[in-house]
GROMACS .gro file of C-alpha atoms in nm:
model
  205
    1MET     CA    1  -0.023   0.013  -0.005
    2TYR     CA    2   0.314   0.219   0.054
    3LYS     CA    3   0.435   0.161  -0.239
    4ILE     CA    4   0.171   0.255  -0.434
    5LYS     CA    5   0.084   0.584  -0.265
    6GLN     CA    6   0.406   0.632  -0.292
    7LEU     CA    7   0.396   0.593  -0.696
    8ILE     CA    8   0.106   0.808  -0.696
    9PHE     CA    9   0.244   1.077  -0.515
   10LEU     CA   10   0.552   1.116  -0.812
   11THR     CA   11   0.267   1.047  -1.070
   12LEU     CA   12   0.110   1.345  -0.943
   13THR     CA   13   0.446   1.580  -0.936
   14SER     CA   14   0.568   1.519  -1.237
   15ILE     CA   15   0.238   1.577  -1.407
   16LEU     CA   16   0.257   1.913  -1.211
   17LEU     CA   17   0.599   2.003  -1.330
   18LEU     CA   18   0.452   1.912  -1.673
   19LEU     CA   19   0.195   2.146  -1.648
   20GLY     CA   20   0.405   2.429  -1.531
   21THR     CA   21   0.691   2.357  -1.737
   22ALA     CA   22   0.367   2.434  -2.017
   23PHE     CA   23   0.204   2.699  -1.879
   24THR     CA   24   0.618   2.928  -1.867
   25ILE     CA   25   0.548   3.272  -2.058
   26ASP     CA   26   0.810   3.308  -2.286
   27ASN     CA   27   0.927   3.731  -2.266
   28SER     CA   28   1.241   3.700  -2.395
   29ASP     CA   29   1.128   3.913  -2.701
   30LYS     CA   30   0.969   4.153  -2.430
   31ILE     CA   31   1.170   4.480  -2.242
   32VAL     CA   32   1.299   4.386  -1.997
   33THR     CA   33   1.543   4.720  -1.963
   34LYS     CA   34   1.351   5.033  -1.897
   35SER     CA   35   1.593   5.275  -1.821
   36TRP     CA   36   1.727   5.426  -2.090
   37THR     CA   37   2.035   5.710  -2.145
   38VAL     CA   38   2.075   5.876  -2.501
   39ASP     CA   39   2.394   5.752  -2.749
   40LYS     CA   40   2.434   6.177  -2.840
   41SER     CA   41   2.694   6.082  -3.037
   42HIS     CA   42   2.369   5.919  -3.254
   43SER     CA   43   2.092   6.157  -3.176
   44ALA     CA   44   2.009   6.517  -3.242
   45ILE     CA   45   1.744   6.787  -3.087
   46ASN     CA   46   1.678   7.034  -3.446
   47PHE     CA   47   1.479   7.265  -3.511
   48SER     CA   48   1.403   7.531  -3.841
   49ILE     CA   49   1.177   7.837  -3.859
   50ARG     CA   50   1.122   8.071  -4.128
   51HIS     CA   51   1.378   8.368  -4.204
   52PHE     CA   52   1.135   8.652  -4.449
   53PHE     CA   53   1.007   8.305  -4.675
   54THR     CA   54   1.343   8.020  -4.615
   55PRO     CA   55   1.356   7.792  -4.329
   56VAL     CA   56   1.666   7.844  -4.132
   57ASN     CA   57   1.804   7.492  -3.965
   58GLY     CA   58   1.972   7.451  -3.605
   59THR     CA   59   1.970   7.280  -3.386
   60PHE     CA   60   2.134   7.223  -2.948
   61ASP     CA   61   2.408   7.103  -2.913
   62ASN     CA   62   2.427   6.954  -2.541
   63PHE     CA   63   2.078   6.855  -2.364
   64GLU     CA   64   1.999   6.555  -2.064
   65ALA     CA   65   1.734   6.331  -2.064
   66ASP     CA   66   1.616   6.122  -1.820
   67ILE     CA   67   1.390   5.790  -1.997
   68THR     CA   68   1.143   5.519  -1.862
   69PHE     CA   69   0.969   5.388  -2.153
   70ASP     CA   70   0.848   5.028  -2.212
   71PRO     CA   71   0.559   4.931  -2.475
   72ALA     CA   72   0.427   4.691  -2.268
   73ASP     CA   73   0.386   4.922  -1.924
   74LEU     CA   74   0.329   5.273  -2.039
   75LYS     CA   75   0.231   5.370  -1.682
   76ASN     CA   76   0.526   5.317  -1.588
   77SER     CA   77   0.666   5.487  -1.901
   78LYS     CA   78   0.857   5.871  -1.834
   79ILE     CA   79   1.046   6.144  -2.098
   80ASP     CA   80   1.202   6.400  -1.946
   81VAL     CA   81   1.476   6.634  -2.109
   82THR     CA   82   1.657   6.958  -1.984
   83ILE     CA   83   1.861   7.127  -2.287
   84PRO     CA   84   2.056   7.425  -2.235
   85VAL     CA   85   1.970   7.649  -2.453
   86GLU     CA   86   2.387   7.810  -2.401
   87SER     CA   87   2.375   7.517  -2.717
   88ILE     CA   88   2.238   7.645  -2.877
   89ASN     CA   89   2.397   7.643  -3.263
   90THR     CA   90   2.241   7.738  -3.659
   91ASN     CA   91   2.572   7.794  -3.755
   92ASN     CA   92   2.573   8.140  -3.726
   93ALA     CA   93   2.795   8.261  -3.344
   94ASP     CA   94   2.590   8.599  -3.442
   95ARG     CA   95   2.288   8.472  -3.508
   96ASP     CA   96   2.276   8.254  -3.142
   97ASP     CA   97   2.421   8.547  -2.970
   98HIS     CA   98   2.081   8.739  -3.016
   99LEU     CA   99   1.844   8.381  -2.992
  100LYS     CA  100   2.062   8.408  -2.656
  101SER     CA  101   1.985   8.791  -2.596
  102ALA     CA  102   1.697   8.886  -2.429
  103ASP     CA  103   1.508   8.929  -2.733
  104PHE     CA  104   1.510   8.553  -2.793
  105PHE     CA  105   1.562   8.351  -2.549
  106ASN     CA  106   1.711   8.559  -2.273
  107THR     CA  107   1.997   8.273  -2.085
  108SER     CA  108   2.102   8.523  -1.803
  109GLN     CA  109   1.789   8.477  -1.659
  110TRP     CA  110   1.626   8.147  -1.777
  111SER     CA  111   1.910   7.894  -1.888
  112ASN     CA  112   1.704   7.563  -1.987
  113ILE     CA  113   1.426   7.432  -2.234
  114ARG     CA  114   1.269   7.082  -2.093
  115PHE     CA  115   0.976   6.847  -2.105
  116VAL     CA  116   0.829   6.643  -1.864
  117SER     CA  117   0.612   6.389  -1.962
  118ASN     CA  118   0.305   6.327  -1.755
  119THR     CA  119   0.146   6.019  -1.951
  120ILE     CA  120   0.262   5.820  -2.229
  121GLU     CA  121  -0.049   5.699  -2.511
  122LYS     CA  122  -0.025   5.447  -2.749
  123THR     CA  123  -0.167   5.566  -3.104
  124GLY     CA  124  -0.096   5.349  -3.376
  125GLU     CA  125   0.212   5.048  -3.424
  126ASN     CA  126   0.512   5.185  -3.263
  127ASN     CA  127   0.318   5.501  -3.252
  128TYR     CA  128   0.294   5.667  -2.941
  129ILE     CA  129   0.237   6.075  -2.731
  130ALA     CA  130   0.374   6.218  -2.451
  131ARG     CA  131   0.192   6.469  -2.262
  132GLY     CA  132   0.328   6.697  -2.037
  133GLU     CA  133   0.492   7.042  -1.995
  134LEU     CA  134   0.679   7.199  -2.158
  135THR     CA  135   0.888   7.522  -1.982
  136ILE     CA  136   1.029   7.764  -2.251
  137ARG     CA  137   1.164   8.119  -2.067
  138ASP     CA  138   0.940   8.221  -1.806
  139GLN     CA  139   0.677   8.008  -1.984
  140THR     CA  140   0.532   7.583  -1.915
  141LYS     CA  141   0.243   7.520  -2.138
  142ASN     CA  142   0.106   7.212  -2.206
  143PHE     CA  143   0.253   7.000  -2.503
  144ASP     CA  144   0.210   6.680  -2.633
  145LEU     CA  145   0.514   6.521  -2.814
  146PRO     CA  146   0.448   6.264  -3.067
  147PHE     CA  147   0.628   5.987  -3.138
  148THR     CA  148   0.749   5.624  -3.281
  149HIS     CA  149   0.955   5.362  -3.193
  150LEU     CA  150   1.133   5.218  -3.422
  151GLY     CA  151   1.250   4.907  -3.278
  152THR     CA  152   1.491   4.726  -2.969
  153MET     CA  153   1.727   4.467  -3.016
  154ASP     CA  154   2.015   4.318  -2.885
  155HIS     CA  155   2.295   4.520  -2.937
  156PRO     CA  156   2.524   4.399  -3.092
  157MET     CA  157   2.845   4.665  -2.879
  158MET     CA  158   2.774   4.581  -2.513
  159GLU     CA  159   2.684   4.260  -2.405
  160GLY     CA  160   2.360   4.194  -2.178
  161ALA     CA  161   2.254   4.558  -2.322
  162LYS     CA  162   1.949   4.619  -2.561
  163VAL     CA  163   1.971   4.936  -2.808
  164ALA     CA  164   1.567   5.120  -2.922
  165GLY     CA  165   1.554   5.413  -3.140
  166ILE     CA  166   1.321   5.693  -3.119
  167THR     CA  167   1.217   5.938  -3.337
  168ALA     CA  168   0.899   6.230  -3.290
  169ASN     CA  169   0.802   6.582  -3.438
  170ALA     CA  170   0.640   6.833  -3.361
  171VAL     CA  171   0.532   7.235  -3.469
  172LEU     CA  172   0.520   7.519  -3.108
  173ASP     CA  173   0.456   7.859  -3.163
  174ARG     CA  174   0.762   8.096  -3.064
  175ARG     CA  175   0.445   8.290  -2.911
  176ASP     CA  176   0.274   8.106  -2.697
  177PHE     CA  177   0.678   8.134  -2.484
  178GLY     CA  178   0.697   8.436  -2.576
  179VAL     CA  179   1.045   8.365  -2.737
  180GLY     CA  180   1.051   8.692  -2.981
  181VAL     CA  181   0.914   9.065  -2.760
  182GLY     CA  182   0.947   9.396  -2.873
  183ASP     CA  183   0.995   9.436  -3.245
  184TRP     CA  184   1.038   9.058  -3.289
  185ALA     CA  185   0.746   8.934  -3.185
  186ALA     CA  186   0.589   9.073  -3.528
  187THR     CA  187   0.636   8.741  -3.776
  188MET     CA  188   0.765   8.945  -4.052
  189VAL     CA  189   1.122   8.881  -4.084
  190VAL     CA  190   1.113   8.538  -3.804
  191GLY     CA  191   0.810   8.288  -3.833
  192SER     CA  192   0.574   8.185  -3.618
  193ASP     CA  193   0.622   7.800  -3.554
  194VAL     CA  194   0.892   7.676  -3.487
  195ASP     CA  195   0.931   7.282  -3.654
  196LEU     CA  196   1.114   6.997  -3.432
  197VAL     CA  197   1.325   6.676  -3.516
  198ILE     CA  198   1.420   6.442  -3.203
  199ASN     CA  199   1.629   6.185  -3.336
  200LEU     CA  200   1.760   5.964  -3.016
  201GLU     CA  201   1.956   5.661  -3.005
  202LEU     CA  202   1.942   5.547  -2.705
  203ASN     CA  203   2.049   5.183  -2.453
  204SER     CA  204   1.964   4.973  -2.135
  205LYS     CA  205   2.152   5.112  -1.849
   0.00000   0.00000   0.00000
């Protein structure tokens, strides 16, 4: 009788182990790491704005970004970007100095641009929108930043790490943030709309 009970016990244990194996979920393709650092050598924050009729391009050569992003966990995903305005670069030193002056950004009083997301929502396949607050000069406004998740893969040059890509496009009105005062508030010479193109290559921490 004892041997029969022992045999039954071993049989049930084996069945339970097999069931556990059968229902194990494979998470190998999911993003395990949620926190990312920006590879600045392969990233850029670009903008363009009209001068008379012609768009003039520029970039910010320096920025810091704290990004927590997982398509499977948008509730806990967040984007926090700080851009020192002193790093503005339009390939013209005189124009850059003018943009830093009190006529435009007034970096002596307000040195940084900052965007902090409050929520991130999915809007389509690989497409998302980060809704948050954008601060330029002394103005903070609600701002939506649409972006596309270009993909995630194992990093071929960093063992155990992931690499991901994000691109974002948005338009803002500089007048909403007081960029351009006095005569420069008019839009005949400098247009109102600023087109943003942000490309970020991300590495898992």
